[in-house]
């Protein structure tokens, strides 16, 4: 399949999963906290959406890494889908704020494109470094703020975050810090210029993969360790003006 066909496949899969969120929003969804990772909330909606997305993308015969399941058995020339069927499960279950369905295609551990379907706005964000980035059909771009003292940083404390080991001093460099409860939503806000910078530690690649692609497509800069995609990562993204 060509890249454009794969992008359309990802958009359609994200759209189907978004319909699932809308149809389940008024139901009492079962959830629990993970026994091994105590601050990690799991819900049946994660599994529902994972199955929807996998059913759609399997026809591509490309390996995938998902928060809920992984299959790297395909010999697909170093291509890999990276999926989070619901990034921001707590936001969805508790009705706090936006959450996202995140689907990215990577090649040699770097993003080709990403798709993020935002709930409850039903907006579809998509893009990549070679194609630009868009909200629905409208092109988006990063902000032009170049000084951290005037900038907004988005961050979070994921379930794997170690408060004893991580350096918190970065937060003093920015005018404001925001925690949106979803890494993918934080990154699309960097891509559309609402937020200027994102950093999070001990985050997993499925949380950020699609958002990183969209930031790059909108003219931004991203950094992470691409040699260890299945381990907790330190991820940084900005509008490209703080890192030059």
mmCIF file of C-alpha atoms in Angstrom:
data_model
loop_
_atom_site.group_PDB
_atom_site.id
_atom_site.type_symbol
_atom_site.label_atom_id
_atom_site.label_comp_id
_atom_site.label_asym_id
_atom_site.label_seq_id
_atom_site.Cartn_x
_atom_site.Cartn_y
_atom_site.Cartn_z
ATOM 1 C CA UNK A 1 0.000 0.000 0.000
ATOM 2 C CA UNK A 2 1.164 3.557 -0.753
ATOM 3 C CA UNK A 3 1.680 6.107 2.065
ATOM 4 C CA UNK A 4 -1.454 8.024 1.042
ATOM 5 C CA UNK A 5 -3.467 4.806 1.251
ATOM 6 C CA UNK A 6 -2.031 4.070 4.689
ATOM 7 C CA UNK A 7 -2.859 7.604 5.834
ATOM 8 C CA UNK A 8 -6.454 7.177 4.675
ATOM 9 C CA UNK A 9 -6.581 3.827 6.461
ATOM 10 C CA UNK A 10 -5.414 5.467 9.701
ATOM 11 C CA UNK A 11 -7.907 8.329 9.359
ATOM 12 C CA UNK A 12 -10.768 5.894 8.826
ATOM 13 C CA UNK A 13 -9.675 3.757 11.789
ATOM 14 C CA UNK A 14 -9.464 6.836 14.036
ATOM 15 C CA UNK A 15 -12.896 7.945 12.854
ATOM 16 C CA UNK A 16 -14.415 4.571 13.691
ATOM 17 C CA UNK A 17 -12.839 4.616 17.147
ATOM 18 C CA UNK A 18 -14.116 8.167 17.667
ATOM 19 C CA UNK A 19 -17.641 6.960 16.875
ATOM 20 C CA UNK A 20 -17.121 4.327 19.560
ATOM 21 C CA UNK A 21 -16.265 7.014 22.134
ATOM 22 C CA UNK A 22 -19.355 8.995 21.206
ATOM 23 C CA UNK A 23 -21.648 5.968 21.391
ATOM 24 C CA UNK A 24 -20.262 4.840 24.761
ATOM 25 C CA UNK A 25 -20.040 8.272 26.390
ATOM 26 C CA UNK A 26 -23.292 7.948 28.329
ATOM 27 C CA UNK A 27 -22.690 4.381 29.494
ATOM 28 C CA UNK A 28 -21.185 3.316 32.787
ATOM 29 C CA UNK A 29 -17.857 1.887 31.648
ATOM 30 C CA UNK A 30 -15.987 -0.546 33.837
ATOM 31 C CA UNK A 31 -12.495 0.497 34.847
ATOM 32 C CA UNK A 32 -9.811 -0.443 37.337
ATOM 33 C CA UNK A 33 -6.306 0.541 38.370
ATOM 34 C CA UNK A 34 -3.522 -1.744 37.190
ATOM 35 C CA UNK A 35 -2.142 -4.051 39.887
ATOM 36 C CA UNK A 36 1.450 -3.689 38.693
ATOM 37 C CA UNK A 37 1.344 -0.002 37.778
ATOM 38 C CA UNK A 38 -0.795 1.486 40.507
ATOM 39 C CA UNK A 39 -1.555 4.861 38.924
ATOM 40 C CA UNK A 40 -2.468 3.364 35.530
ATOM 41 C CA UNK A 41 -6.228 3.280 34.902
ATOM 42 C CA UNK A 42 -7.617 0.630 32.541
ATOM 43 C CA UNK A 43 -11.093 0.604 31.020
ATOM 44 C CA UNK A 44 -13.083 -1.616 28.688
ATOM 45 C CA UNK A 45 -13.250 1.288 26.205
ATOM 46 C CA UNK A 46 -9.489 0.947 25.646
ATOM 47 C CA UNK A 47 -9.995 -2.668 24.551
ATOM 48 C CA UNK A 48 -13.044 -1.818 22.425
ATOM 49 C CA UNK A 49 -11.141 0.872 20.546
ATOM 50 C CA UNK A 50 -8.006 -1.249 20.236
ATOM 51 C CA UNK A 51 -10.007 -3.983 18.517
ATOM 52 C CA UNK A 52 -11.634 -1.470 16.161
ATOM 53 C CA UNK A 53 -8.278 0.003 15.117
ATOM 54 C CA UNK A 54 -6.515 -3.341 14.724
ATOM 55 C CA UNK A 55 -9.333 -4.679 12.577
ATOM 56 C CA UNK A 56 -8.850 -1.700 10.267
ATOM 57 C CA UNK A 57 -5.049 -1.621 10.050
ATOM 58 C CA UNK A 58 -4.371 -5.373 9.793
ATOM 59 C CA UNK A 59 -5.122 -5.270 6.073
ATOM 60 C CA UNK A 60 -1.896 -3.248 5.670
ATOM 61 C CA UNK A 61 0.126 -6.274 6.893
ATOM 62 C CA UNK A 62 2.400 -3.948 8.885
ATOM 63 C CA UNK A 63 3.595 -4.722 12.425
ATOM 64 C CA UNK A 64 2.173 -2.679 15.262
ATOM 65 C CA UNK A 65 2.881 -1.526 18.793
ATOM 66 C CA UNK A 66 -0.218 -0.675 20.804
ATOM 67 C CA UNK A 67 -0.737 0.152 24.450
ATOM 68 C CA UNK A 68 -3.037 -2.861 24.639
ATOM 69 C CA UNK A 69 -1.214 -5.382 22.410
ATOM 70 C CA UNK A 70 1.841 -5.682 20.159
ATOM 71 C CA UNK A 71 2.678 -7.741 17.069
ATOM 72 C CA UNK A 72 6.097 -7.244 15.473
ATOM 73 C CA UNK A 73 6.015 -10.425 13.374
ATOM 74 C CA UNK A 74 5.473 -8.731 10.008
ATOM 75 C CA UNK A 75 8.431 -8.232 7.681
ATOM 76 C CA UNK A 76 7.287 -4.832 6.433
ATOM 77 C CA UNK A 77 10.551 -3.051 5.552
ATOM 78 C CA UNK A 78 10.964 -1.408 8.968
ATOM 79 C CA UNK A 79 7.489 0.135 9.000
ATOM 80 C CA UNK A 80 5.437 -0.037 12.203
ATOM 81 C CA UNK A 81 2.079 1.263 13.371
ATOM 82 C CA UNK A 82 2.114 2.812 16.854
ATOM 83 C CA UNK A 83 -1.317 3.026 18.450
ATOM 84 C CA UNK A 84 -2.946 4.367 21.566
ATOM 85 C CA UNK A 85 -6.644 3.491 21.309
ATOM 86 C CA UNK A 86 -7.466 6.061 23.991
ATOM 87 C CA UNK A 87 -4.904 8.532 25.289
ATOM 88 C CA UNK A 88 -6.397 10.224 28.312
ATOM 89 C CA UNK A 89 -8.628 7.438 29.610
ATOM 90 C CA UNK A 90 -9.087 9.212 32.949
ATOM 91 C CA UNK A 91 -10.295 12.332 31.121
ATOM 92 C CA UNK A 92 -12.839 10.240 29.205
ATOM 93 C CA UNK A 93 -14.096 8.199 32.164
ATOM 94 C CA UNK A 94 -14.356 11.159 34.534
ATOM 95 C CA UNK A 95 -15.497 13.718 31.953
ATOM 96 C CA UNK A 96 -12.629 16.075 32.813
ATOM 97 C CA UNK A 97 -11.208 17.300 29.498
ATOM 98 C CA UNK A 98 -10.234 16.237 25.989
ATOM 99 C CA UNK A 99 -8.754 12.867 25.133
ATOM 100 C CA UNK A 100 -7.411 11.443 21.893
ATOM 101 C CA UNK A 101 -7.227 8.394 19.675
ATOM 102 C CA UNK A 102 -3.652 8.191 18.426
ATOM 103 C CA UNK A 103 -2.442 6.286 15.351
ATOM 104 C CA UNK A 104 1.010 6.804 13.832
ATOM 105 C CA UNK A 105 3.062 5.155 11.124
ATOM 106 C CA UNK A 106 6.799 4.961 11.846
ATOM 107 C CA UNK A 107 9.673 3.981 9.568
ATOM 108 C CA UNK A 108 13.018 3.079 11.123
ATOM 109 C CA UNK A 109 11.690 4.326 14.470
ATOM 110 C CA UNK A 110 10.878 7.823 13.147
ATOM 111 C CA UNK A 111 7.412 9.214 12.383
ATOM 112 C CA UNK A 112 6.070 9.227 8.834
ATOM 113 C CA UNK A 113 2.632 10.568 9.760
ATOM 114 C CA UNK A 114 0.261 10.702 12.690
ATOM 115 C CA UNK A 115 -3.496 10.909 13.177
ATOM 116 C CA UNK A 116 -5.171 12.106 16.383
ATOM 117 C CA UNK A 117 -8.952 12.101 16.719
ATOM 118 C CA UNK A 118 -9.922 14.445 19.544
ATOM 119 C CA UNK A 119 -12.896 13.749 21.788
ATOM 120 C CA UNK A 120 -15.333 15.382 22.485
ATOM 121 C CA UNK A 121 -14.636 18.008 19.784
ATOM 122 C CA UNK A 122 -14.601 15.301 17.061
ATOM 123 C CA UNK A 123 -11.740 17.131 15.335
ATOM 124 C CA UNK A 124 -9.298 15.078 13.289
ATOM 125 C CA UNK A 125 -5.661 16.172 13.416
ATOM 126 C CA UNK A 126 -3.209 14.619 10.998
ATOM 127 C CA UNK A 127 0.140 15.262 9.380
ATOM 128 C CA UNK A 128 3.820 14.524 9.067
ATOM 129 C CA UNK A 129 7.117 16.175 8.216
ATOM 130 C CA UNK A 130 6.792 15.632 4.457
ATOM 131 C CA UNK A 131 3.074 16.441 4.135
ATOM 132 C CA UNK A 132 2.365 19.306 6.561
ATOM 133 C CA UNK A 133 -0.192 19.137 9.362
ATOM 134 C CA UNK A 134 -3.918 19.788 9.431
ATOM 135 C CA UNK A 135 -6.982 20.031 11.636
ATOM 136 C CA UNK A 136 -9.664 18.421 9.492
ATOM 137 C CA UNK A 137 -8.746 20.120 6.190
ATOM 138 C CA UNK A 138 -7.285 23.351 7.625
ATOM 139 C CA UNK A 139 -3.487 23.655 7.733
ATOM 140 C CA UNK A 140 -1.992 24.277 11.172
ATOM 141 C CA UNK A 141 1.403 25.559 12.295
ATOM 142 C CA UNK A 142 3.364 26.034 15.487
ATOM 143 C CA UNK A 143 3.631 29.310 17.409
ATOM 144 C CA UNK A 144 6.281 31.974 16.831
ATOM 145 C CA UNK A 145 7.163 32.648 20.481
ATOM 146 C CA UNK A 146 10.927 32.375 20.902
ATOM 147 C CA UNK A 147 11.525 33.130 24.588
ATOM 148 C CA UNK A 148 10.643 30.592 27.243
ATOM 149 C CA UNK A 149 9.776 33.320 29.749
ATOM 150 C CA UNK A 150 6.783 34.196 27.541
ATOM 151 C CA UNK A 151 5.952 30.619 26.546
ATOM 152 C CA UNK A 152 3.550 27.916 27.706
ATOM 153 C CA UNK A 153 4.824 24.435 28.533
ATOM 154 C CA UNK A 154 2.590 21.363 28.520
ATOM 155 C CA UNK A 155 3.632 18.395 30.616
ATOM 156 C CA UNK A 156 2.270 15.588 32.724
ATOM 157 C CA UNK A 157 3.127 13.005 35.343
ATOM 158 C CA UNK A 158 2.388 9.624 33.756
ATOM 159 C CA UNK A 159 1.886 6.439 35.763
ATOM 160 C CA UNK A 160 5.581 5.554 35.405
ATOM 161 C CA UNK A 161 6.826 8.990 36.530
ATOM 162 C CA UNK A 162 9.349 8.869 39.376
ATOM 163 C CA UNK A 163 9.038 12.044 41.420
ATOM 164 C CA UNK A 164 12.253 11.287 43.317
ATOM 165 C CA UNK A 165 14.495 10.921 40.255
ATOM 166 C CA UNK A 166 13.192 13.535 37.805
ATOM 167 C CA UNK A 167 14.417 17.114 37.630
ATOM 168 C CA UNK A 168 11.539 19.554 38.060
ATOM 169 C CA UNK A 169 13.543 22.722 37.343
ATOM 170 C CA UNK A 170 12.367 23.006 33.723
ATOM 171 C CA UNK A 171 9.010 24.311 34.918
ATOM 172 C CA UNK A 172 10.603 27.494 36.266
ATOM 173 C CA UNK A 173 11.764 28.489 32.776
ATOM 174 C CA UNK A 174 8.287 29.067 31.359
ATOM 175 C CA UNK A 175 5.609 31.694 31.899
ATOM 176 C CA UNK A 176 2.899 29.071 32.389
ATOM 177 C CA UNK A 177 2.671 25.291 32.723
ATOM 178 C CA UNK A 178 -0.397 23.297 31.722
ATOM 179 C CA UNK A 179 -1.317 19.654 32.313
ATOM 180 C CA UNK A 180 -4.040 18.466 29.936
ATOM 181 C CA UNK A 181 -4.146 14.820 30.978
ATOM 182 C CA UNK A 182 -3.306 13.521 27.507
ATOM 183 C CA UNK A 183 0.079 13.623 25.780
ATOM 184 C CA UNK A 184 -1.444 13.452 22.291
ATOM 185 C CA UNK A 185 -3.737 16.396 23.043
ATOM 186 C CA UNK A 186 -0.794 18.348 24.481
ATOM 187 C CA UNK A 187 1.184 17.746 21.291
ATOM 188 C CA UNK A 188 -1.593 18.775 18.904
ATOM 189 C CA UNK A 189 -1.808 21.985 20.908
ATOM 190 C CA UNK A 190 1.901 22.519 20.213
ATOM 191 C CA UNK A 191 1.238 21.798 16.541
ATOM 192 C CA UNK A 192 -1.599 24.321 16.271
ATOM 193 C CA UNK A 193 0.272 27.041 18.183
ATOM 194 C CA UNK A 194 -1.847 27.110 21.343
ATOM 195 C CA UNK A 195 1.078 25.775 23.377
ATOM 196 C CA UNK A 196 4.758 26.413 22.670
ATOM 197 C CA UNK A 197 6.572 23.451 24.194
ATOM 198 C CA UNK A 198 5.927 19.956 25.548
ATOM 199 C CA UNK A 199 8.114 17.784 27.745
ATOM 200 C CA UNK A 200 7.257 14.613 29.597
ATOM 201 C CA UNK A 201 9.387 11.930 31.226
ATOM 202 C CA UNK A 202 8.698 8.219 31.638
ATOM 203 C CA UNK A 203 6.105 8.415 28.881
ATOM 204 C CA UNK A 204 5.485 5.581 26.402
ATOM 205 C CA UNK A 205 5.840 5.955 22.643
ATOM 206 C CA UNK A 206 2.192 5.131 21.942
ATOM 207 C CA UNK A 207 1.161 8.190 23.974
ATOM 208 C CA UNK A 208 3.177 10.571 21.803
ATOM 209 C CA UNK A 209 3.871 8.933 18.417
ATOM 210 C CA UNK A 210 1.097 10.533 16.369
ATOM 211 C CA UNK A 211 1.442 13.880 18.127
ATOM 212 C CA UNK A 212 5.171 14.029 17.382
ATOM 213 C CA UNK A 213 4.513 13.471 13.672
ATOM 214 C CA UNK A 214 1.909 16.234 13.654
ATOM 215 C CA UNK A 215 4.239 18.659 15.469
ATOM 216 C CA UNK A 216 6.949 18.008 12.878
ATOM 217 C CA UNK A 217 4.458 18.537 10.062
ATOM 218 C CA UNK A 218 3.447 21.872 11.599
ATOM 219 C CA UNK A 219 7.057 23.106 11.587
ATOM 220 C CA UNK A 220 8.100 22.061 15.083
ATOM 221 C CA UNK A 221 11.001 20.144 16.585
ATOM 222 C CA UNK A 222 10.888 16.798 18.417
ATOM 223 C CA UNK A 223 13.432 14.791 20.363
ATOM 224 C CA UNK A 224 13.326 11.329 21.938
ATOM 225 C CA UNK A 225 15.496 8.206 22.113
ATOM 226 C CA UNK A 226 14.512 6.269 18.993
ATOM 227 C CA UNK A 227 16.603 3.232 19.957
ATOM 228 C CA UNK A 228 14.282 2.091 22.756
ATOM 229 C CA UNK A 229 10.711 2.621 21.622
ATOM 230 C CA UNK A 230 9.190 0.026 23.934
ATOM 231 C CA UNK A 231 10.707 1.548 27.090
ATOM 232 C CA UNK A 232 9.650 4.674 29.031
ATOM 233 C CA UNK A 233 10.987 7.750 27.262
ATOM 234 C CA UNK A 234 11.847 11.370 27.871
ATOM 235 C CA UNK A 235 10.098 13.249 25.076
ATOM 236 C CA UNK A 236 10.543 16.887 24.110
ATOM 237 C CA UNK A 237 8.774 18.919 21.421
ATOM 238 C CA UNK A 238 8.546 22.628 20.690
ATOM 239 C CA UNK A 239 7.926 25.185 17.956
ATOM 240 C CA UNK A 240 11.532 24.950 16.758
ATOM 241 C CA UNK A 241 12.533 28.321 18.167
ATOM 242 C CA UNK A 242 13.884 27.260 21.591
ATOM 243 C CA UNK A 243 16.287 24.620 20.310
ATOM 244 C CA UNK A 244 18.241 26.579 17.705
#
